[in-house]
Amino acid sequence: MGKFEYYLIGINVVGFILYLINMWLYNHTEKGNVDSLLTIVSLFGGSAGALSAILLFDRKSVKEHMMSRVFVLCVFVIQLVLFLMYKGHCADTLNFEIWRVFIEHKYVLIYLGIINLVTFVAFAIDKMNAIGHRSRIRIVTLLGLAFIGGSLGGLLAMYLLHHKTTKDYFTVGIPLSIPRIQSHTVQH
């Protein structure tokens, strides 16, 4: 392993510990948290550590710190793509012929169509339940549907139905989760 890999291990250990400290501060103090420090550490490569802490110890979603979770997840995905590119797992050429991917892999188009429809319907049901003061769909479910490919359906529902447009974890998180599909990935 080189210096870069040791750096990534170290910064992710820091991200893991910092998220645990942040979680403890949210639970035991009125206004204490280290969100800005966690944001900086995540940007410098510690998002995998913070995400690991979330998955292991903080699986219950709370609105007050949902934005930091969305941010960590989005930064993690971006850093994962950059890391794979650094390791040589990238396309020979960059192109924007996305329809060719759908033609070659029709199941991807079918999956994206279905998940976007499901996401749109979930947002619509949540909007109707909000109006009728009934039980709502969990935020983590709506965001999860967007992150697994339903981001276009979520965006469409947000702005057509005027739902969740004032929540920063939706207005920032869903556009960041729009998938970028590249064809011809080769391993060197």
PDB file of C-alpha atoms in Angstrom:
ATOM      1  CA  MET A   1       0.000   0.000   0.000  1.00  0.00           C
ATOM      2  CA  GLY A   2       1.124   3.491  -0.788  1.00  0.00           C
ATOM      3  CA  LYS A   3       0.868   6.760   1.141  1.00  0.00           C
ATOM      4  CA  PHE A   4      -2.480   7.576  -0.450  1.00  0.00           C
ATOM      5  CA  GLU A   5      -4.084   4.358   0.776  1.00  0.00           C
ATOM      6  CA  TYR A   6      -2.720   4.931   4.308  1.00  0.00           C
ATOM      7  CA  TYR A   7      -4.101   8.471   4.174  1.00  0.00           C
ATOM      8  CA  LEU A   8      -7.534   7.145   3.174  1.00  0.00           C
ATOM      9  CA  ILE A   9      -7.529   4.631   6.013  1.00  0.00           C
ATOM     10  CA  GLY A  10      -6.523   7.301   8.531  1.00  0.00           C
ATOM     11  CA  ILE A  11      -9.007   9.942   7.367  1.00  0.00           C
ATOM     12  CA  ASN A  12     -11.818   7.376   7.364  1.00  0.00           C
ATOM     13  CA  VAL A  13     -10.995   6.324  10.928  1.00  0.00           C
ATOM     14  CA  VAL A  14     -11.193  10.019  11.839  1.00  0.00           C
ATOM     15  CA  GLY A  15     -14.531  10.306   9.958  1.00  0.00           C
ATOM     16  CA  PHE A  16     -15.883   7.260  11.807  1.00  0.00           C
ATOM     17  CA  ILE A  17     -14.871   8.581  15.248  1.00  0.00           C
ATOM     18  CA  LEU A  18     -16.027  12.113  14.433  1.00  0.00           C
ATOM     19  CA  TYR A  19     -19.462  10.880  13.398  1.00  0.00           C
ATOM     20  CA  LEU A  20     -19.780   8.941  16.658  1.00  0.00           C
ATOM     21  CA  ILE A  21     -18.818  12.085  18.606  1.00  0.00           C
ATOM     22  CA  ASN A  22     -21.346  14.080  16.581  1.00  0.00           C
ATOM     23  CA  MET A  23     -24.050  11.508  17.278  1.00  0.00           C
ATOM     24  CA  TRP A  24     -23.265  11.586  21.010  1.00  0.00           C
ATOM     25  CA  LEU A  25     -23.388  15.402  21.035  1.00  0.00           C
ATOM     26  CA  TYR A  26     -26.770  15.418  19.275  1.00  0.00           C
ATOM     27  CA  ASN A  27     -28.149  12.964  21.843  1.00  0.00           C
ATOM     28  CA  HIS A  28     -26.656  14.507  25.005  1.00  0.00           C
ATOM     29  CA  THR A  29     -26.408  18.260  24.450  1.00  0.00           C
ATOM     30  CA  GLU A  30     -28.862  20.902  23.430  1.00  0.00           C
ATOM     31  CA  LYS A  31     -27.005  22.527  20.552  1.00  0.00           C
ATOM     32  CA  GLY A  32     -23.639  20.826  20.521  1.00  0.00           C
ATOM     33  CA  ASN A  33     -22.430  19.163  17.364  1.00  0.00           C
ATOM     34  CA  VAL A  34     -19.435  19.047  15.087  1.00  0.00           C
ATOM     35  CA  ASP A  35     -21.275  19.075  11.733  1.00  0.00           C
ATOM     36  CA  SER A  36     -18.857  21.561  10.115  1.00  0.00           C
ATOM     37  CA  LEU A  37     -15.826  19.522  11.134  1.00  0.00           C
ATOM     38  CA  LEU A  38     -17.530  16.347   9.939  1.00  0.00           C
ATOM     39  CA  THR A  39     -18.268  18.071   6.612  1.00  0.00           C
ATOM     40  CA  ILE A  40     -14.600  19.021   6.184  1.00  0.00           C
ATOM     41  CA  VAL A  41     -13.354  15.532   7.080  1.00  0.00           C
ATOM     42  CA  SER A  42     -15.883  13.995   4.668  1.00  0.00           C
ATOM     43  CA  LEU A  43     -14.729  16.282   1.870  1.00  0.00           C
ATOM     44  CA  PHE A  44     -11.103  15.317   2.509  1.00  0.00           C
ATOM     45  CA  GLY A  45     -11.871  11.605   2.089  1.00  0.00           C
ATOM     46  CA  GLY A  46     -13.475  10.516   5.368  1.00  0.00           C
ATOM     47  CA  SER A  47     -16.981   9.940   4.021  1.00  0.00           C
ATOM     48  CA  ALA A  48     -16.678   6.127   4.036  1.00  0.00           C
ATOM     49  CA  GLY A  49     -15.817   6.180   7.744  1.00  0.00           C
ATOM     50  CA  ALA A  50     -18.724   8.495   8.559  1.00  0.00           C
ATOM     51  CA  LEU A  51     -21.078   6.385   6.444  1.00  0.00           C
ATOM     52  CA  SER A  52     -19.898   3.238   8.256  1.00  0.00           C
ATOM     53  CA  ALA A  53     -20.681   4.856  11.616  1.00  0.00           C
ATOM     54  CA  ILE A  54     -24.148   5.799  10.361  1.00  0.00           C
ATOM     55  CA  LEU A  55     -24.869   2.267   9.155  1.00  0.00           C
ATOM     56  CA  LEU A  56     -23.521   0.606  12.304  1.00  0.00           C
ATOM     57  CA  PHE A  57     -24.683   2.907  15.103  1.00  0.00           C
ATOM     58  CA  ASP A  58     -27.137   5.567  13.895  1.00  0.00           C
ATOM     59  CA  ARG A  59     -29.685   3.859  11.693  1.00  0.00           C
ATOM     60  CA  LYS A  60     -32.635   5.778  13.127  1.00  0.00           C
ATOM     61  CA  SER A  61     -33.233   8.826  10.964  1.00  0.00           C
ATOM     62  CA  VAL A  62     -33.930  12.163  12.620  1.00  0.00           C
ATOM     63  CA  LYS A  63     -34.889  15.258  10.623  1.00  0.00           C
ATOM     64  CA  GLU A  64     -32.483  17.510  12.503  1.00  0.00           C
ATOM     65  CA  HIS A  65     -29.376  15.803  11.148  1.00  0.00           C
ATOM     66  CA  MET A  66     -30.714  14.312   7.913  1.00  0.00           C
ATOM     67  CA  MET A  67     -28.835  16.839   5.768  1.00  0.00           C
ATOM     68  CA  SER A  68     -25.471  15.717   7.144  1.00  0.00           C
ATOM     69  CA  ARG A  69     -26.378  12.102   6.288  1.00  0.00           C
ATOM     70  CA  VAL A  70     -27.412  13.023   2.752  1.00  0.00           C
ATOM     71  CA  PHE A  71     -24.230  15.037   2.328  1.00  0.00           C
ATOM     72  CA  VAL A  72     -22.007  12.205   3.579  1.00  0.00           C
ATOM     73  CA  LEU A  73     -23.700   9.701   1.244  1.00  0.00           C
ATOM     74  CA  CYS A  74     -23.406  11.983  -1.802  1.00  0.00           C
ATOM     75  CA  VAL A  75     -19.751  12.768  -1.062  1.00  0.00           C
ATOM     76  CA  PHE A  76     -19.078   9.051  -0.581  1.00  0.00           C
ATOM     77  CA  VAL A  77     -20.487   8.200  -4.021  1.00  0.00           C
ATOM     78  CA  ILE A  78     -18.433  10.946  -5.673  1.00  0.00           C
ATOM     79  CA  GLN A  79     -15.285   9.846  -3.818  1.00  0.00           C
ATOM     80  CA  LEU A  80     -15.895   6.204  -4.729  1.00  0.00           C
ATOM     81  CA  VAL A  81     -16.068   7.123  -8.418  1.00  0.00           C
ATOM     82  CA  LEU A  82     -12.898   9.228  -8.106  1.00  0.00           C
ATOM     83  CA  PHE A  83     -11.101   6.403  -6.277  1.00  0.00           C
ATOM     84  CA  LEU A  84     -12.067   3.892  -8.968  1.00  0.00           C
ATOM     85  CA  MET A  85     -10.791   6.293 -11.615  1.00  0.00           C
ATOM     86  CA  TYR A  86      -7.543   6.708  -9.650  1.00  0.00           C
ATOM     87  CA  LYS A  87      -7.147   2.931  -9.547  1.00  0.00           C
ATOM     88  CA  GLY A  88      -7.614   2.748 -13.325  1.00  0.00           C
ATOM     89  CA  HIS A  89     -11.199   1.487 -13.506  1.00  0.00           C
ATOM     90  CA  CYS A  90     -12.532   4.009 -16.000  1.00  0.00           C
ATOM     91  CA  ALA A  91     -13.654   4.293 -19.578  1.00  0.00           C
ATOM     92  CA  ASP A  92     -11.133   4.707 -22.363  1.00  0.00           C
ATOM     93  CA  THR A  93     -13.004   7.729 -23.662  1.00  0.00           C
ATOM     94  CA  LEU A  94     -15.579  10.034 -22.189  1.00  0.00           C
ATOM     95  CA  ASN A  95     -18.807  10.243 -24.123  1.00  0.00           C
ATOM     96  CA  PHE A  96     -22.333  11.309 -23.467  1.00  0.00           C
ATOM     97  CA  GLU A  97     -24.104   8.699 -25.594  1.00  0.00           C
ATOM     98  CA  ILE A  98     -26.288   7.527 -22.748  1.00  0.00           C
ATOM     99  CA  TRP A  99     -28.940   6.058 -25.048  1.00  0.00           C
ATOM    100  CA  ARG A 100     -26.404   3.545 -26.359  1.00  0.00           C
ATOM    101  CA  VAL A 101     -26.105   2.150 -22.819  1.00  0.00           C
ATOM    102  CA  PHE A 102     -29.891   1.781 -22.657  1.00  0.00           C
ATOM    103  CA  ILE A 103     -30.006   0.109 -26.074  1.00  0.00           C
ATOM    104  CA  GLU A 104     -27.248  -2.334 -25.115  1.00  0.00           C
ATOM    105  CA  HIS A 105     -28.689  -2.978 -21.641  1.00  0.00           C
ATOM    106  CA  LYS A 106     -32.481  -2.735 -21.884  1.00  0.00           C
ATOM    107  CA  TYR A 107     -32.884  -4.030 -18.331  1.00  0.00           C
ATOM    108  CA  VAL A 108     -31.267  -0.808 -17.050  1.00  0.00           C
ATOM    109  CA  LEU A 109     -33.892   1.296 -18.834  1.00  0.00           C
ATOM    110  CA  ILE A 110     -36.701  -0.931 -17.532  1.00  0.00           C
ATOM    111  CA  TYR A 111     -35.321  -0.759 -13.977  1.00  0.00           C
ATOM    112  CA  LEU A 112     -34.944   3.038 -14.098  1.00  0.00           C
ATOM    113  CA  GLY A 113     -38.463   3.420 -15.496  1.00  0.00           C
ATOM    114  CA  ILE A 114     -39.975   1.276 -12.749  1.00  0.00           C
ATOM    115  CA  ILE A 115     -37.984   2.796  -9.859  1.00  0.00           C
ATOM    116  CA  ASN A 116     -38.751   6.344 -11.023  1.00  0.00           C
ATOM    117  CA  LEU A 117     -42.463   5.527 -11.280  1.00  0.00           C
ATOM    118  CA  VAL A 118     -42.414   3.951  -7.796  1.00  0.00           C
ATOM    119  CA  THR A 119     -40.570   7.001  -6.408  1.00  0.00           C
ATOM    120  CA  PHE A 120     -43.048   9.422  -7.988  1.00  0.00           C
ATOM    121  CA  VAL A 121     -45.988   7.446  -6.580  1.00  0.00           C
ATOM    122  CA  ALA A 122     -44.356   7.306  -3.113  1.00  0.00           C
ATOM    123  CA  PHE A 123     -43.918  11.105  -3.111  1.00  0.00           C
ATOM    124  CA  ALA A 124     -47.527  11.535  -4.282  1.00  0.00           C
ATOM    125  CA  ILE A 125     -48.839   9.247  -1.539  1.00  0.00           C
ATOM    126  CA  ASP A 126     -46.763  11.116   1.042  1.00  0.00           C
ATOM    127  CA  LYS A 127     -48.147  14.446  -0.226  1.00  0.00           C
ATOM    128  CA  MET A 128     -51.749  13.163  -0.008  1.00  0.00           C
ATOM    129  CA  ASN A 129     -51.095  11.799   3.489  1.00  0.00           C
ATOM    130  CA  ALA A 130     -49.598  15.144   4.549  1.00  0.00           C
ATOM    131  CA  ILE A 131     -52.689  16.990   3.332  1.00  0.00           C
ATOM    132  CA  GLY A 132     -54.989  14.503   5.076  1.00  0.00           C
ATOM    133  CA  HIS A 133     -52.926  14.497   8.300  1.00  0.00           C
ATOM    134  CA  ARG A 134     -52.395  10.742   8.012  1.00  0.00           C
ATOM    135  CA  SER A 135     -49.350   8.573   8.571  1.00  0.00           C
ATOM    136  CA  ARG A 136     -46.444   9.671   6.359  1.00  0.00           C
ATOM    137  CA  ILE A 137     -43.794   7.789   4.406  1.00  0.00           C
ATOM    138  CA  ARG A 138     -40.441   7.942   6.185  1.00  0.00           C
ATOM    139  CA  ILE A 139     -37.911  10.475   4.877  1.00  0.00           C
ATOM    140  CA  VAL A 140     -35.279   7.767   4.656  1.00  0.00           C
ATOM    141  CA  THR A 141     -37.559   5.717   2.391  1.00  0.00           C
ATOM    142  CA  LEU A 142     -38.159   8.620   0.010  1.00  0.00           C
ATOM    143  CA  LEU A 143     -34.454   9.479  -0.103  1.00  0.00           C
ATOM    144  CA  GLY A 144     -33.527   5.804  -0.441  1.00  0.00           C
ATOM    145  CA  LEU A 145     -35.776   5.418  -3.483  1.00  0.00           C
ATOM    146  CA  ALA A 146     -34.058   8.425  -5.055  1.00  0.00           C
ATOM    147  CA  PHE A 147     -30.585   7.070  -4.296  1.00  0.00           C
ATOM    148  CA  ILE A 148     -31.248   3.665  -5.880  1.00  0.00           C
ATOM    149  CA  GLY A 149     -32.221   5.256  -9.190  1.00  0.00           C
ATOM    150  CA  GLY A 150     -35.515   7.076  -8.663  1.00  0.00           C
ATOM    151  CA  SER A 151     -34.077  10.574  -8.437  1.00  0.00           C
ATOM    152  CA  LEU A 152     -35.772  11.858 -11.612  1.00  0.00           C
ATOM    153  CA  GLY A 153     -39.153  10.608 -10.386  1.00  0.00           C
ATOM    154  CA  GLY A 154     -38.478  12.236  -7.020  1.00  0.00           C
ATOM    155  CA  LEU A 155     -37.516  15.567  -8.595  1.00  0.00           C
ATOM    156  CA  LEU A 156     -40.534  15.503 -10.868  1.00  0.00           C
ATOM    157  CA  ALA A 157     -42.852  14.772  -7.928  1.00  0.00           C
ATOM    158  CA  MET A 158     -41.208  17.421  -5.742  1.00  0.00           C
ATOM    159  CA  TYR A 159     -41.789  20.225  -8.197  1.00  0.00           C
ATOM    160  CA  LEU A 160     -45.047  19.097  -9.822  1.00  0.00           C
ATOM    161  CA  LEU A 161     -46.699  18.350  -6.478  1.00  0.00           C
ATOM    162  CA  HIS A 162     -44.879  21.101  -4.531  1.00  0.00           C
ATOM    163  CA  HIS A 163     -43.780  18.549  -1.962  1.00  0.00           C
ATOM    164  CA  LYS A 164     -40.554  18.606   0.095  1.00  0.00           C
ATOM    165  CA  THR A 165     -39.247  21.634  -1.831  1.00  0.00           C
ATOM    166  CA  THR A 166     -38.312  23.492   1.346  1.00  0.00           C
ATOM    167  CA  LYS A 167     -36.335  20.620   2.861  1.00  0.00           C
ATOM    168  CA  ASP A 168     -32.645  21.007   2.056  1.00  0.00           C
ATOM    169  CA  TYR A 169     -31.935  17.296   2.351  1.00  0.00           C
ATOM    170  CA  PHE A 170     -34.353  16.771  -0.558  1.00  0.00           C
ATOM    171  CA  THR A 171     -33.512  19.826  -2.680  1.00  0.00           C
ATOM    172  CA  VAL A 172     -29.778  19.073  -2.422  1.00  0.00           C
ATOM    173  CA  GLY A 173     -29.734  15.306  -1.982  1.00  0.00           C
ATOM    174  CA  ILE A 174     -32.024  14.245  -4.802  1.00  0.00           C
ATOM    175  CA  PRO A 175     -30.292  16.216  -7.589  1.00  0.00           C
ATOM    176  CA  LEU A 176     -26.936  14.903  -6.331  1.00  0.00           C
ATOM    177  CA  SER A 177     -28.238  11.358  -6.554  1.00  0.00           C
ATOM    178  CA  ILE A 178     -29.056  11.520 -10.272  1.00  0.00           C
ATOM    179  CA  PRO A 179     -27.097   8.586 -11.663  1.00  0.00           C
ATOM    180  CA  ARG A 180     -24.276   9.102 -14.106  1.00  0.00           C
ATOM    181  CA  ILE A 181     -23.990   6.098 -16.389  1.00  0.00           C
ATOM    182  CA  GLN A 182     -20.860   5.534 -18.422  1.00  0.00           C
ATOM    183  CA  SER A 183     -20.464   2.813 -20.949  1.00  0.00           C
ATOM    184  CA  HIS A 184     -17.408   0.836 -21.875  1.00  0.00           C
ATOM    185  CA  THR A 185     -15.853   0.578 -18.428  1.00  0.00           C
ATOM    186  CA  VAL A 186     -12.594  -1.277 -18.728  1.00  0.00           C
ATOM    187  CA  GLN A 187     -10.138  -2.498 -16.158  1.00  0.00           C
ATOM    188  CA  HIS A 188      -6.464  -1.827 -16.712  1.00  0.00           C
TER     189      HIS A 188
END
